[in-house]
Amino acid sequence: MCWPGAAALLLWAGLGLAQDYPFRDPTLPWEQRLDDLIGRLTLRELVLQMARGGAKYNGPAPPIERLGIKPYNWNTECLRGDGEAPGWATAFPQALGLAASFSPELVHRVANATATEVRAKHNFFMSTGSYGDHTGLSCFSPVLNIMRHPLWGRNQETYGEDPFLSAELAVAFVQGLQGDHPRYVKASAGCKHFSVHGGPENVPVSRLSFDAKVQERDWRMTFLPQFQACVRAGSYSIMCSYNRINGVPACANKKLLTDILRAEWGFQGYVVSDEGAVELIMLAHRYTHSFLETAIASVNAGCNLELSFSLTENVFMSVSEAVAKGNITLETVRARVRPLFHTRLRLGEFDPPAMNPYSTLDLSAVQSPAHRTLAVEAAIKSFVLLKNKRGTLPLSAQALAGQRIAVVGPFADNPRVLFGDYAPIPDPQYIYTPRRGLETLPANITFAAGCSEPKCQRYSPGEVEGAVRAADVVVVCLGTGTDLETEANDRRDLSLPGHQRELLQDAVAWAAGRPVILLLFNAGPLDVGWAQAHHGVGAILACFFPAQAAGIAIRKVLLGEEGASPAGRLPATWPAGMDQVPAMENYTMEGRTYRYYGPEAPLYPFGYGLSYTTFLYRDLVLSPTALPLCANLSVSVVVENTGQRDGEEVVQLYLRWAQPSVPVPRWQLVGFRRVPVAAGRAAKLLFLVTYVQRAVWAEQWLLEPGAFTLFVGGQQPGQETCASSEVLRAEFAVTGTSRPLSRC
């Protein structure tokens, strides 16, 4: 046995703790501590750690009392705040809204604030001996599935439709959540749902039995890149998804969980199943015939931890029998448990608390003034201005004094519908609906819901008419909410729900030329073509699900207060109609997302968004314009604010291949930056487009010579619906002969 050194013994003695096992010795290397801990566990103890991943009554992972190891609950949701945990927590905007910010820096700060609250509440739970659901430090976040279909119920949880944007935000989230301490992790990240997952939920078939048939090229170029970025960022966990992939369930898919994830990408963490996904291998997919066979398939494929629906005897409880029969080796079981305890070691569980600065966080960190301020900033930066005719916005605070503002619609004053799925629950005093936010203005606010809930099946036009006819400005609040799009519930079309369009049209008619501003609260695109075309709707603002700070952020943006000029950009394409929407269950990328969109123009393109000011692009320089196969491209461009107001611009770079040997996107986002530019000022920006971003999938990642075009501007090139700024373009050439990416 390896005994700790004198320094370690003195440290433990000084803290009043008994150090009795090497795995508790903080002076030893992590691997040596793991060797000691795993080597002490019996087969039954190992199996119980794998089987009790949590959810309902299946967690926590049980204690190992003879070693002084306490229970641990793996089931924590941290998508944009400490979701579903007991007690209050700051609720930041839903993930798709954060993606609309096009700001990895913002996502990093939101993730870090989330981790602070998760850790603070965890410390409290541990002090009271509470190990229930959502009390741990291991997060089932972020969601990295591509928003491949506009009607998918879980679009709101994603970072949109582009793999590069999703990858950049994934890195920011993982690193922000896990923190920058050299030894300890604040909260551990877990990227989901791996892989080829993005609908259907329930239309036209159930997600629990769906077989996603995907071409290898689409798998590699669309569904996997952001997960590889998650691994590079150091995520401790990956969650395997419910669906099959070309006939093989994700949680029993050796190609996915071993060949790609571990062998190709070098992942060292653990794979946890989506809730119930392991048992559904047999019960829904009929891929196996018994729980024993299911355990053998999933464990040998690379699954470490089972998250069950509510089984008394989880599938992984059969692992002991599988080992006895020689179907799973004891070495495999130990290998599957090892990253579970490595995670707990890095979270600081087995070190003296005094060594871990995160152990001092307490409930005073939850809903702190700094976090509430960040929630406002995040909401402001998530908003996308879709329409602004005749300078409807911003409104003048001075001109509004004493005027009458009508705030109408089912989202005007209903806190519940502003949050989206997997939302933290804040103290109600910090929740600002649009009505409550606008009531802070020196104006007379009138309110009429018209519909009591988002489905808007019963509409009361009289109350809306009374509010609108008496108003100088009308704010109409429409959308979807979790009543219509959420986990296990897809939408069936793009329409505004129920009587919402009628409510909007009535409001425009009764306003009789007075300003009408449409606020949209949704994730999946909505058909608001009528509002976009009609002169009576002066402005449209996409708010997504902004959560607790909705009303404050809306007030600031409508008035264009300092730091509140809209600059969000759509992270997904909004089709112009259902004729542009492919079948949900067809997993080819043809006709999907801006990268492979059909010939007809969408209502709003990916990357689109307006501003209260105008921008001019100039002096685009590529260096070199002819570069070797494995060289990177340097890019510089100047963006100038030519308007009268300070603002932020999202600079976007798109790459187009001229003559690739295999199918590729028509163009691909390869760079972006959200940058503040004061009125009348200019900023010179530098970018690096790496050789990796030119790779194509041709049975392996391949670099090819040829001609390329780089587009730089505040939007995609060649769009019918566009902002006022131009898009610059420049050509460059790549020389050499084709070679595998791995040889660069």
XYZ file of C-alpha atoms in Angstrom, residues 140 172 197 387 442 453 482 501 515 550 585 594 655 658 666 683 685:
17
model
C -27.132 17.420 -18.004
C -18.053 28.653 -23.880
C -31.264 13.566 -32.389
C -38.839 44.543 -38.602
C -44.036 57.423 -16.950
C -53.358 31.078 -22.456
C -44.327 25.166 -23.376
C -53.393 36.070 -35.664
C -47.729 52.455 -33.672
C -38.331 39.787 -19.811
C -38.624 11.903 -39.783
C -29.469 27.652 -44.331
C -17.013 30.049 -46.576
C -16.038 26.291 -55.584
C -23.781 25.969 -50.150
C -13.438 48.920 -35.658
C -11.449 43.104 -36.722
